[in-house]
Tab-separated table of C-alpha atoms and ligand atoms in Angstrom:
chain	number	residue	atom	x	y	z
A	1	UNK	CA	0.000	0.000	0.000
A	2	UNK	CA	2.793	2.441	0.975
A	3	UNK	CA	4.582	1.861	-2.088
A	4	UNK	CA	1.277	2.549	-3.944
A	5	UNK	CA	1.163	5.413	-2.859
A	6	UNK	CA	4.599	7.241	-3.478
A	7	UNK	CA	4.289	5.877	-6.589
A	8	UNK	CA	0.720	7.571	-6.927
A	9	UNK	CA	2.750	10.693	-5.215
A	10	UNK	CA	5.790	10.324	-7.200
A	11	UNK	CA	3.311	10.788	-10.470
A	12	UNK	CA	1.240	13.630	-9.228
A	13	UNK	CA	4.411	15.809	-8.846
A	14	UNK	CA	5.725	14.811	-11.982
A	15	UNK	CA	2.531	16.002	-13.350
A	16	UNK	CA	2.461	19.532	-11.707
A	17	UNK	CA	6.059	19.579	-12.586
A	18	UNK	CA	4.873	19.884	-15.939
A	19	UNK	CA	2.128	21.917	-15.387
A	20	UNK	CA	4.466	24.710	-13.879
A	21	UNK	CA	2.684	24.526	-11.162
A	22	UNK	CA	5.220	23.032	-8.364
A	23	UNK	CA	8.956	24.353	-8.141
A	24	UNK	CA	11.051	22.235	-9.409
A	25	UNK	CA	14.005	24.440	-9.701
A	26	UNK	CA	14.990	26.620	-12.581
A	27	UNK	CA	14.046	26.031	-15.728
A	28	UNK	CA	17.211	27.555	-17.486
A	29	UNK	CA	15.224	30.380	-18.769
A	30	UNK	CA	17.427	33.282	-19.030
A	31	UNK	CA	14.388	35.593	-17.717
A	32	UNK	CA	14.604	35.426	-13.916
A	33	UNK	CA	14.478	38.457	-11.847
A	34	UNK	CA	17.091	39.917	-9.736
A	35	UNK	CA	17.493	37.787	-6.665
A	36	UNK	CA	16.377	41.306	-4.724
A	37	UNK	CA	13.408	41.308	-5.807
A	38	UNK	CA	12.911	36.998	-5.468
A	39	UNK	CA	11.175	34.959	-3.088
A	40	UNK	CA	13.061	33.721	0.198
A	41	UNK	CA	12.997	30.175	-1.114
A	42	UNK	CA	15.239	31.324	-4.551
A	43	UNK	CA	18.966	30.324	-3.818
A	44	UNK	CA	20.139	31.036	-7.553
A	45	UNK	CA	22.311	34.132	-8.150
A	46	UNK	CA	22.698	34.686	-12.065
A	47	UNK	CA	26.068	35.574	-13.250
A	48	UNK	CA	26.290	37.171	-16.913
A	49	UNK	CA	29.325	37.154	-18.231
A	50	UNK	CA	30.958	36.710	-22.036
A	51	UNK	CA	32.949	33.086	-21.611
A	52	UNK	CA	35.601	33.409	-24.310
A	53	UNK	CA	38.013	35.676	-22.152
A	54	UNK	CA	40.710	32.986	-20.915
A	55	UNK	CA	41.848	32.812	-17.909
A	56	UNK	CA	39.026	35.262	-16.441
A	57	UNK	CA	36.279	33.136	-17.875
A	58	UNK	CA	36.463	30.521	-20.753
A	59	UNK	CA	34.432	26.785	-21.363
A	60	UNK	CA	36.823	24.028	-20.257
A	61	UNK	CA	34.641	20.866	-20.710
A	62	UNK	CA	31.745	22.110	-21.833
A	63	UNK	CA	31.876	24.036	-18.532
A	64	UNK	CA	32.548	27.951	-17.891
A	65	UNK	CA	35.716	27.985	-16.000
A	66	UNK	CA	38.645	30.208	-14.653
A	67	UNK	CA	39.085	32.676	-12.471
A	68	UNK	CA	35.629	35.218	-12.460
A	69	UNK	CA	33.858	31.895	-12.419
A	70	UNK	CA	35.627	30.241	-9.638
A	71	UNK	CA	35.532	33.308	-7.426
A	72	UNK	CA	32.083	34.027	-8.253
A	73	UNK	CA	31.258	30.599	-7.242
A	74	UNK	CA	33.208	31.310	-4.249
A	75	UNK	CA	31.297	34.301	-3.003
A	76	UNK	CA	27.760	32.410	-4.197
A	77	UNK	CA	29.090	29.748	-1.726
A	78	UNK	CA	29.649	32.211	1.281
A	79	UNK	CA	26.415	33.805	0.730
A	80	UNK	CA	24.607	30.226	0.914
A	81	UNK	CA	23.531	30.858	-3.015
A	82	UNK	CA	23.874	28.288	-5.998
A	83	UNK	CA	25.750	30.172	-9.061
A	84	UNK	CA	24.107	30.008	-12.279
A	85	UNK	CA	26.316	31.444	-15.244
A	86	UNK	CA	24.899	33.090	-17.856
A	87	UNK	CA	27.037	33.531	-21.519
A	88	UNK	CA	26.280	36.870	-23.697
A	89	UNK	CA	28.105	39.201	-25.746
A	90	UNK	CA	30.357	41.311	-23.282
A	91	UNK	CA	28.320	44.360	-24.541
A	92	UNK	CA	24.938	42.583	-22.887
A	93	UNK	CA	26.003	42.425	-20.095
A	94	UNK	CA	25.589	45.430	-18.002
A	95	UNK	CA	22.066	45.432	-19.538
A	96	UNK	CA	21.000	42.446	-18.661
A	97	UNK	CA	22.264	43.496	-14.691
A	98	UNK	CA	20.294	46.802	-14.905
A	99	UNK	CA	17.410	45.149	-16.724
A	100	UNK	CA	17.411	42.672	-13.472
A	101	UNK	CA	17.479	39.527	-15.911
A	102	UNK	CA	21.075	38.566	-14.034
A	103	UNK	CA	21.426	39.719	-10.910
A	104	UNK	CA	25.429	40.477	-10.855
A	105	UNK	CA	28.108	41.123	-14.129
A	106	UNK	CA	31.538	39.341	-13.538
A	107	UNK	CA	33.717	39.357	-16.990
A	108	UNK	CA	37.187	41.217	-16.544
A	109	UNK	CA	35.060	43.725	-16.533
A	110	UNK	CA	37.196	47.528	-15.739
A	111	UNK	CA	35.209	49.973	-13.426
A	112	UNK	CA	34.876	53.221	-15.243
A	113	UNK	CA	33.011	56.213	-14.615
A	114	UNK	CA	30.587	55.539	-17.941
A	115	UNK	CA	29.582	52.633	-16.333
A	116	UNK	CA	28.738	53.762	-13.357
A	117	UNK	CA	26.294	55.837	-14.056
A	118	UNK	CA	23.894	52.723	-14.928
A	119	UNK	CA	25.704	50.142	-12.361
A	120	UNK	CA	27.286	49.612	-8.506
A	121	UNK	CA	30.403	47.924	-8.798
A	122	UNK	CA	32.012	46.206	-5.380
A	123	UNK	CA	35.342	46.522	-4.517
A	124	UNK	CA	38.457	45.778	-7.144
A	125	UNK	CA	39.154	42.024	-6.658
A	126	UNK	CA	42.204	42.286	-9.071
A	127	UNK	CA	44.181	44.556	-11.845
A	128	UNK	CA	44.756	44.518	-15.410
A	129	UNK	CA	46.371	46.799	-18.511
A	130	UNK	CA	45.551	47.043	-22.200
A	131	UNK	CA	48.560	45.467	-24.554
A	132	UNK	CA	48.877	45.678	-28.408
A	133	UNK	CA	49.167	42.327	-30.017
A	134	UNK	CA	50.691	42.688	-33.416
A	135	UNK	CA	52.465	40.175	-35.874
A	136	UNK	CA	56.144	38.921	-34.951
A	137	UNK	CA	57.605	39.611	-38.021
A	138	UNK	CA	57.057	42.725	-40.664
A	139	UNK	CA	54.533	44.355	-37.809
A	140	UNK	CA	53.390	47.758	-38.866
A	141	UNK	CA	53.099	48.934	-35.778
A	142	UNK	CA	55.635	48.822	-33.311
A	143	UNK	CA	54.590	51.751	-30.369
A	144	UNK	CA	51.314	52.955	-29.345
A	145	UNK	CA	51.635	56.185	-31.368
A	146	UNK	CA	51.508	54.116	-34.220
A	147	UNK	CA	48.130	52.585	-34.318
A	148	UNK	CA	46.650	56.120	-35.904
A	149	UNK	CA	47.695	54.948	-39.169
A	150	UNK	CA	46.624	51.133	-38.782
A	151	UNK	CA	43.740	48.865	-38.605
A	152	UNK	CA	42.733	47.799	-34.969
A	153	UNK	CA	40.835	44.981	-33.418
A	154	UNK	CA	38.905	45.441	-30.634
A	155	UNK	CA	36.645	43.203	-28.833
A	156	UNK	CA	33.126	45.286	-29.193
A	157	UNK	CA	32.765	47.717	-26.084
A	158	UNK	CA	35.387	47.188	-24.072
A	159	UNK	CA	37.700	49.841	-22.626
A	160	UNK	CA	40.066	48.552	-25.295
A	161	UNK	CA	37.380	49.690	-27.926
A	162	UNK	CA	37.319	53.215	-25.901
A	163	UNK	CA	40.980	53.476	-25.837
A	164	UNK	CA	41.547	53.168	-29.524
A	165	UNK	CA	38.293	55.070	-30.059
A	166	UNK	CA	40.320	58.195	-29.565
A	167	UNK	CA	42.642	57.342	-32.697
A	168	UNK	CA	40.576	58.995	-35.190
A	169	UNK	CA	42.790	57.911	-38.375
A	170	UNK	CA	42.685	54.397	-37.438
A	171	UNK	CA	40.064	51.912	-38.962
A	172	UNK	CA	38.345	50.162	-36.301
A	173	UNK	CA	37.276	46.723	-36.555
A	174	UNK	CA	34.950	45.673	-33.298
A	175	UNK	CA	34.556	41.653	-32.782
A	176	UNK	CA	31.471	40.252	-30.854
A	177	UNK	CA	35.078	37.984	-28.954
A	178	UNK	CA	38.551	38.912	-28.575
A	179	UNK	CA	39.494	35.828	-30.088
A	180	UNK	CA	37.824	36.616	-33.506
A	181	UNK	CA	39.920	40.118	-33.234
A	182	UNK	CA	43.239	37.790	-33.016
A	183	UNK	CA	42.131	35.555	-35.601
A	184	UNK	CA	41.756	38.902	-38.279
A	185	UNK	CA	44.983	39.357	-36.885
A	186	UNK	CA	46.689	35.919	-37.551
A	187	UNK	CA	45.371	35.896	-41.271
A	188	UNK	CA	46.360	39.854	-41.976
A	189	UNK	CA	43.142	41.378	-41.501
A	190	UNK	CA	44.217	43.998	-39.145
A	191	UNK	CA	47.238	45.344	-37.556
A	192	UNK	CA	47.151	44.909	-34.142
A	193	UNK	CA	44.839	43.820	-31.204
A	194	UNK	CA	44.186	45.793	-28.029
A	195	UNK	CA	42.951	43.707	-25.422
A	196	UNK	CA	43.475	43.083	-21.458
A	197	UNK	CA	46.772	41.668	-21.022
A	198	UNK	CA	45.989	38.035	-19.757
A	199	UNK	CA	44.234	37.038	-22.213
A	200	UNK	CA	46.715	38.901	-24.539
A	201	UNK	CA	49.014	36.357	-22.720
A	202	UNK	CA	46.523	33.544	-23.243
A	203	UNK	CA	46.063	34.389	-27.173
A	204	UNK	CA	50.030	34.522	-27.787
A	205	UNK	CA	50.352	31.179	-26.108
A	206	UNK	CA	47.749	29.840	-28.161
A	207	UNK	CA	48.762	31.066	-31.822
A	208	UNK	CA	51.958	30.859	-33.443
A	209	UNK	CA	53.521	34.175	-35.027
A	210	UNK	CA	52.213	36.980	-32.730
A	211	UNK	CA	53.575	38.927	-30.246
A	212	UNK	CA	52.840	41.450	-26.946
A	213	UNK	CA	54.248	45.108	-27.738
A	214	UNK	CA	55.930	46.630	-24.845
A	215	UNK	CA	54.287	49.759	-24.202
A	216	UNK	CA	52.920	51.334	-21.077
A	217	UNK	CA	49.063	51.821	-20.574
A	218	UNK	CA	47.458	52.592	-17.509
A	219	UNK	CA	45.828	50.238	-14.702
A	220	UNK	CA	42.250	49.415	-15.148
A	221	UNK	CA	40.518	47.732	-11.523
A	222	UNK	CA	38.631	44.587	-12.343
A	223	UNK	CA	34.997	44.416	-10.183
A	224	UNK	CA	32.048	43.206	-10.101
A	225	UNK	CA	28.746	44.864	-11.222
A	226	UNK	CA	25.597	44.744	-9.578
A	227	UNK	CA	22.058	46.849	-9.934
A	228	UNK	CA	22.417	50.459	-8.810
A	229	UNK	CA	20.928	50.181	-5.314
A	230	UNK	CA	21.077	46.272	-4.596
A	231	UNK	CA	21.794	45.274	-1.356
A	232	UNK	CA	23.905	42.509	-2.808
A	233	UNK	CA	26.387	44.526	-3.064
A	234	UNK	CA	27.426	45.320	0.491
A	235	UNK	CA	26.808	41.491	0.946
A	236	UNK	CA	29.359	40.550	-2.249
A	237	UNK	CA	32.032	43.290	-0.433
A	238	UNK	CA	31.849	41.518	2.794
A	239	UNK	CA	32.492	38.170	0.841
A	240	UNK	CA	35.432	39.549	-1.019
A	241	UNK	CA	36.756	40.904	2.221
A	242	UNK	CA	37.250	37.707	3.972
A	243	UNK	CA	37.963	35.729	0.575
A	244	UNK	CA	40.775	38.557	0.292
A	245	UNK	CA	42.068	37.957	3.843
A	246	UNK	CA	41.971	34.386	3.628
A	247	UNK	CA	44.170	33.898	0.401
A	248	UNK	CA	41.306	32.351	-1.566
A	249	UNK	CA	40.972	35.122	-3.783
A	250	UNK	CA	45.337	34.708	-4.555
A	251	UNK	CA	44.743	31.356	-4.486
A	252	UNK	CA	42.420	31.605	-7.526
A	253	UNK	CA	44.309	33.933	-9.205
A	254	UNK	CA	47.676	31.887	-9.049
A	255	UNK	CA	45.754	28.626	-10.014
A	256	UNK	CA	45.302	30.503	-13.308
A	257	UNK	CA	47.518	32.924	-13.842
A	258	UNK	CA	50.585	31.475	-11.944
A	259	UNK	CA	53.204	33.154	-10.647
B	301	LIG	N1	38.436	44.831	-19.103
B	301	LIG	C1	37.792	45.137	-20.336
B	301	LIG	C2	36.545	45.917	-20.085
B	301	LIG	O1	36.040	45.936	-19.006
B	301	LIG	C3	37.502	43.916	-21.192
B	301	LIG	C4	36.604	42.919	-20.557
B	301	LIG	C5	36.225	41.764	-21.460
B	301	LIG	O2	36.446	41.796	-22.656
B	301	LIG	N2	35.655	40.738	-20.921
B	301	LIG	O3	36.027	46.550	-20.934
């Protein structure tokens, strides 16, 4: 009789399973709503992000990996919330944080004042530059002053797309992904690449016949962006803070970065 009956129980919540009409955890729809604004029982924080930016955040395995995703999964974990990452074009991504259909943007992404005017970012977890990639051999441009007269790729609203922006000479290519801006650049398509230099370092590694230009640019401050006003924020400092003080955040780094 008992087993009768789960089995008659086991069938009557597959049914409303399918009916929507029991939780049965997330459907993988992309359009949830900010965690602020969820019910208690909701333990899924949303992460967009744009997953082709090695080692920040990159599919390893079918699975989004490196260090944005690792730390993010880190602070999730403090905060007693599962991590759910969502892929996008980089340029999606602080819309989809202010449109409240992720509820936090973690992507290498540089605080600036533009974007702060539409998101909160928490505190820096880590630093980065902008390098010039150009060819090893025959390059046609050898110093920064030099990319007036070339053709640039950019990956498609970065601060590397800002940064060349000002070079009003230069043709501009934007790329939805860094990579595709190295891969013009492997087959002669453009001149150089500016782009964050670990995954400069990552590209280089990965494709014979390129190089990193030595040239000074200034330090960007990597954080992560929330909704203006959410009260994760405060909650995602405090969990930096201690991940800071107890090496994890190094620890993640090095794991990807090395020395
Ligand atoms: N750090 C750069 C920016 O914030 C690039 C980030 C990225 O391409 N993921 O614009």
């Amino acid at each position: 009789m008992k087993k009768i009956i789960s089995l008659v129980l086991v069938a009557l919540i597959a049914v409303s399973c399918v009916m929507g009409l029991a939780s049965c955890g997330n459907s993988g729809s992309t359009d949830s709503k900010a965690a602020d604004s969820k019910t208690e029982e909701v333990k899924e924080l949303h992460m967009a992000t744009n997953a082709f930016f090695e080692p920040y955040e990159y599919y390893k395995d079918k699975k989004v990996v490196g260090i944005d995703a690792e730390l993010a999964d880190a602070i999730c974990d403090k905060l007693g919330y599962k991590l759910v990452i969502d892929d996008m074009d980089f340029d999606a991504i602080i819309t989809s944080v202010t449109s409240g259909k992720a509820d936090f943007g973690m992507a290498g992404m540089t605080v600036t004042d533009e974007r702060k005017k539409s998101v909160d970012f928490t505190d820096t977890y880590t630093t980065s530059t902008q390098v010039i990639i150009v060819p090893e051999k025959d390059s046609k441009v050898s110093k920064t002053d030099d990319l007036e007269k070339a053709s640039i790729g950019v990956q498609l609203g970065t601060t590397g797309d800002i940064f060349v922006s000002d070079f009003k000479e230069a043709k501009i290519e934007r790329f939805k992904k860094g990579a595709d801006a190295v891969l013009a650049l492997t087959k002669g398509k453009v001149d150089a690449v500016v782009i964050d230099k670990q995954p400069a370092e990552k590209f280089v590694e990965a494709n014979e016949g390129i190089k990193i230009l030595d040239e000074p640019f200034a330090e960007e401050e990597y954080a992560i962006c929330l909704k203006k006003g959410s009260d994760l924020t405060a909650k995602f400092n405090k969990a930096l803070k201690e991940l800071k003080k107890d090496g994890t955040v190094q620890k993640i780094i090095d794991k990807y970065i090395g020395d």
